[in-house]
PDB file of C-alpha atoms and ligand atoms in Angstrom:
ATOM      1  CA  MET W 117      47.715 -18.495  10.900  1.00  0.00           C
ATOM      2  CA  GLU W 118      47.589 -17.119   7.338  1.00  0.00           C
ATOM      3  CA  ASN W 119      46.099 -20.389   6.016  1.00  0.00           C
ATOM      4  CA  ARG W 120      43.421 -20.220   8.666  1.00  0.00           C
ATOM      5  CA  ARG W 121      42.500 -16.663   7.656  1.00  0.00           C
ATOM      6  CA  VAL W 122      42.321 -17.613   3.951  1.00  0.00           C
ATOM      7  CA  TRP W 123      40.203 -20.677   4.750  1.00  0.00           C
ATOM      8  CA  ARG W 124      37.812 -18.593   6.847  1.00  0.00           C
ATOM      9  CA  THR W 125      37.483 -15.968   4.091  1.00  0.00           C
ATOM     10  CA  HIS W 126      36.655 -18.661   1.523  1.00  0.00           C
ATOM     11  CA  LYS W 127      34.105 -20.210   3.826  1.00  0.00           C
ATOM     12  CA  LEU W 128      32.387 -16.868   4.504  1.00  0.00           C
ATOM     13  CA  ASN W 129      32.334 -16.100   0.765  1.00  0.00           C
ATOM     14  CA  ARG W 130      30.731 -19.473   0.082  1.00  0.00           C
ATOM     15  CA  ILE W 131      28.037 -18.863   2.720  1.00  0.00           C
ATOM     16  CA  TRP W 132      27.371 -15.390   1.289  1.00  0.00           C
ATOM     17  CA  ARG W 133      27.097 -16.791  -2.262  1.00  0.00           C
ATOM     18  CA  HIS W 134      24.607 -19.470  -1.201  1.00  0.00           C
ATOM     19  CA  ARG W 135      22.430 -16.941   0.615  1.00  0.00           C
ATOM     20  CA  GLU W 136      22.476 -14.464  -2.263  1.00  0.00           C
ATOM     21  CA  ALA W 137      21.688 -17.207  -4.785  1.00  0.00           C
ATOM     22  CA  ALA W 138      18.794 -18.488  -2.664  1.00  0.00           C
ATOM     23  CA  GLU W 139      17.288 -14.998  -2.316  1.00  0.00           C
ATOM     24  CA  LEU W 140      17.602 -14.327  -6.047  1.00  0.00           C
ATOM     25  CA  ALA W 141      16.139 -17.757  -6.888  1.00  0.00           C
ATOM     26  CA  LEU W 142      13.041 -16.851  -4.866  1.00  0.00           C
ATOM     27  CA  VAL W 143      12.607 -13.710  -6.982  1.00  0.00           C
ATOM     28  CA  LEU W 144      12.951 -15.716 -10.205  1.00  0.00           C
ATOM     29  CA  VAL W 145      10.485 -18.379  -9.114  1.00  0.00           C
ATOM     30  CA  SER W 146       7.878 -15.809  -8.142  1.00  0.00           C
ATOM     31  CA  ALA W 147       8.242 -13.375 -11.077  1.00  0.00           C
ATOM     32  CA  GLY W 148      10.208 -15.017 -13.903  1.00  0.00           C
ATOM     33  CA  ASN W 149       8.426 -15.654 -17.199  1.00  0.00           C
ATOM     34  CA  CYS W 150       9.850 -19.177 -17.384  1.00  0.00           C
ATOM     35  CA  ALA W 151       8.422 -20.081 -13.975  1.00  0.00           C
ATOM     36  CA  VAL W 152       4.925 -20.260 -15.440  1.00  0.00           C
ATOM     37  CA  PRO W 153       3.894 -23.915 -16.022  1.00  0.00           C
ATOM     38  CA  GLY W 154       3.582 -25.041 -19.618  1.00  0.00           C
ATOM     39  CA  THR W 155       6.311 -22.922 -21.197  1.00  0.00           C
ATOM     40  CA  GLY W 156       8.326 -25.966 -22.263  1.00  0.00           C
ATOM     41  CA  TRP W 157      11.392 -24.368 -20.730  1.00  0.00           C
ATOM     42  CA  ASN W 158      12.800 -27.511 -19.134  1.00  0.00           C
ATOM     43  CA  GLN W 159      12.598 -29.560 -22.324  1.00  0.00           C
ATOM     44  CA  ALA W 160      14.205 -26.773 -24.341  1.00  0.00           C
ATOM     45  CA  GLU W 161      17.017 -26.484 -21.795  1.00  0.00           C
ATOM     46  CA  ILE W 162      17.637 -30.242 -21.911  1.00  0.00           C
ATOM     47  CA  SER W 163      17.679 -30.086 -25.716  1.00  0.00           C
ATOM     48  CA  HIS W 164      20.222 -27.266 -25.569  1.00  0.00           C
ATOM     49  CA  ALA W 165      22.432 -29.114 -23.091  1.00  0.00           C
ATOM     50  CA  THR W 166      22.509 -32.203 -25.314  1.00  0.00           C
ATOM     51  CA  ALA W 167      22.603 -30.438 -28.694  1.00  0.00           C
ATOM     52  CA  PRO W 168      25.068 -32.147 -31.054  1.00  0.00           C
ATOM     53  CA  ASN W 169      25.742 -28.992 -33.085  1.00  0.00           C
ATOM     54  CA  SER W 170      25.292 -25.223 -33.096  1.00  0.00           C
ATOM     55  CA  SER W 171      22.182 -25.317 -35.267  1.00  0.00           C
ATOM     56  CA  THR W 172      20.349 -27.625 -32.853  1.00  0.00           C
ATOM     57  CA  ALA W 173      21.597 -25.571 -29.901  1.00  0.00           C
ATOM     58  CA  ALA W 174      20.318 -22.370 -31.500  1.00  0.00           C
ATOM     59  CA  ASP W 175      16.869 -23.890 -32.109  1.00  0.00           C
ATOM     60  CA  ALA W 176      16.625 -25.115 -28.509  1.00  0.00           C
ATOM     61  CA  ALA W 177      17.900 -21.812 -27.106  1.00  0.00           C
ATOM     62  CA  HIS W 178      15.331 -19.884 -29.141  1.00  0.00           C
ATOM     63  CA  GLN W 179      12.482 -21.988 -27.701  1.00  0.00           C
ATOM     64  CA  ALA W 180      13.579 -21.154 -24.150  1.00  0.00           C
ATOM     65  CA  LEU W 181      15.112 -17.712 -24.333  1.00  0.00           C
ATOM     66  CA  LYS W 182      12.139 -16.066 -26.059  1.00  0.00           C
ATOM     67  CA  PHE W 183      10.695 -15.874 -22.549  1.00  0.00           C
ATOM     68  CA  CYS W 184      13.629 -13.774 -21.361  1.00  0.00           C
ATOM     69  CA  ILE W 185      13.036 -10.920 -23.812  1.00  0.00           C
ATOM     70  CA  ASP W 186      10.405  -9.157 -21.710  1.00  0.00           C
ATOM     71  CA  CYS W 187      11.061 -10.902 -18.408  1.00  0.00           C
ATOM     72  CA  PRO W 188      10.757  -8.424 -15.523  1.00  0.00           C
ATOM     73  CA  VAL W 189      13.585 -10.067 -13.554  1.00  0.00           C
ATOM     74  CA  ILE W 190      16.213 -10.566 -16.256  1.00  0.00           C
ATOM     75  CA  ASN W 191      18.844  -8.545 -14.350  1.00  0.00           C
ATOM     76  CA  GLU W 192      18.292 -10.557 -11.165  1.00  0.00           C
ATOM     77  CA  CYS W 193      18.451 -13.714 -13.275  1.00  0.00           C
ATOM     78  CA  ALA W 194      21.868 -12.796 -14.694  1.00  0.00           C
ATOM     79  CA  GLN W 195      23.083 -11.998 -11.177  1.00  0.00           C
ATOM     80  CA  TRP W 196      21.801 -15.362  -9.949  1.00  0.00           C
ATOM     81  CA  ALA W 197      23.454 -17.277 -12.813  1.00  0.00           C
ATOM     82  CA  THR W 198      26.784 -15.637 -12.013  1.00  0.00           C
ATOM     83  CA  ILE W 199      26.617 -16.021  -8.231  1.00  0.00           C
ATOM     84  CA  ASP W 200      25.258 -19.581  -8.366  1.00  0.00           C
ATOM     85  CA  ARG W 201      27.848 -20.536 -11.006  1.00  0.00           C
ATOM     86  CA  TYR W 202      24.988 -21.849 -13.070  1.00  0.00           C
ATOM     87  CA  THR W 203      25.278 -24.110 -16.100  1.00  0.00           C
ATOM     88  CA  GLY W 204      22.307 -23.937 -18.472  1.00  0.00           C
ATOM     89  CA  LEU W 205      20.117 -21.309 -20.105  1.00  0.00           C
ATOM     90  CA  ALA W 206      19.172 -18.134 -18.227  1.00  0.00           C
ATOM     91  CA  ALA W 207      18.783 -14.389 -18.708  1.00  0.00           C
ATOM     92  CA  GLY W 208      18.981 -14.592 -22.493  1.00  0.00           C
ATOM     93  CA  SER W 209      22.256 -16.492 -22.520  1.00  0.00           C
ATOM     94  CA  SER W 210      23.925 -19.828 -22.134  1.00  0.00           C
ATOM     95  CA  TRP W 211      25.939 -20.197 -18.905  1.00  0.00           C
ATOM     96  CA  ILE W 212      28.712 -22.574 -17.949  1.00  0.00           C
ATOM     97  CA  ARG W 213      29.788 -22.455 -14.288  1.00  0.00           C
ATOM     98  CA  GLY W 214      28.626 -18.839 -14.053  1.00  0.00           C
ATOM     99  CA  GLN W 215      30.304 -17.623 -17.257  1.00  0.00           C
ATOM    100  CA  GLU W 216      28.104 -16.212 -20.019  1.00  0.00           C
ATOM    101  CA  TYR W 217      28.225 -17.697 -23.530  1.00  0.00           C
ATOM    102  CA  ASP W 218      26.493 -17.312 -26.865  1.00  0.00           C
ATOM    103  CA  PRO W 219      23.318 -19.430 -26.598  1.00  0.00           C
ATOM    104  CA  ASN W 220      23.640 -20.360 -30.278  1.00  0.00           C
ATOM    105  CA  THR W 221      26.648 -22.536 -29.464  1.00  0.00           C
ATOM    106  CA  THR W 222      26.769 -25.904 -27.728  1.00  0.00           C
ATOM    107  CA  ILE W 223      27.815 -26.483 -24.125  1.00  0.00           C
ATOM    108  CA  ASN W 224      30.733 -28.600 -25.384  1.00  0.00           C
ATOM    109  CA  ASN W 225      31.962 -25.998 -27.856  1.00  0.00           C
ATOM    110  CA  PRO W 226      30.869 -22.637 -26.439  1.00  0.00           C
ATOM    111  CA  ARG W 227      31.696 -19.218 -27.810  1.00  0.00           C
ATOM    112  CA  PRO W 228      31.845 -16.195 -25.498  1.00  0.00           C
ATOM    113  CA  LYS W 229      28.858 -13.903 -25.853  1.00  0.00           C
ATOM    114  CA  THR W 230      29.691 -10.635 -27.562  1.00  0.00           C
ATOM    115  CA  THR W 231      27.662  -7.647 -26.491  1.00  0.00           C
ATOM    116  CA  ALA W 232      29.410  -5.088 -28.694  1.00  0.00           C
ATOM    117  CA  ALA W 233      27.101  -3.180 -31.020  1.00  0.00           C
TER     118      ALA W 233
HETATM  119  S1  LIG D 231      15.281 -13.967 -17.532  1.00  0.00           S
HETATM  120 FE1  LIG D 231      14.708 -15.816 -18.666  1.00  0.00          FE
HETATM  121  S2  LIG D 231      15.589 -17.524 -17.486  1.00  0.00           S
HETATM  122 FE2  LIG D 231      15.578 -15.715 -16.153  1.00  0.00          FE
HETATM  123  S3  LIG D 231      13.678 -15.847 -14.983  1.00  0.00           S
HETATM  124 FE3  LIG D 231      13.271 -14.590 -16.793  1.00  0.00          FE
HETATM  125  S4  LIG D 231      12.497 -15.993 -18.361  1.00  0.00           S
HETATM  126 FE4  LIG D 231      13.481 -17.216 -16.765  1.00  0.00          FE
END
């Protein structure tokens, strides 16, 4: 009986996550700075994902994440990346399975993002 309850809770959480992520994705697509065609975002994100070293990763991240600086939906974007367990660039950071990392580091050798002043 306990296993059944745990299984049901996990299933409901998964359904909730998918719904939340889908709703947030709609907001990002309609209002995000990177959703405008011609930004070069996709190519920069691919370059970051395949960067062989931190210097290349930093260059690629800069090309993409400059759009996040004044993006009106950056908070929703960070929420989406967390809930969707995203891997890639979003909301001014690098993400791996929903965890935030320093975008100036590679996906294969990430460093946690420090926000301390
Ligand atoms: S915060 Fe950055 S990644 Fe997110 S929607 Fe805006 S421009 Fe795109």
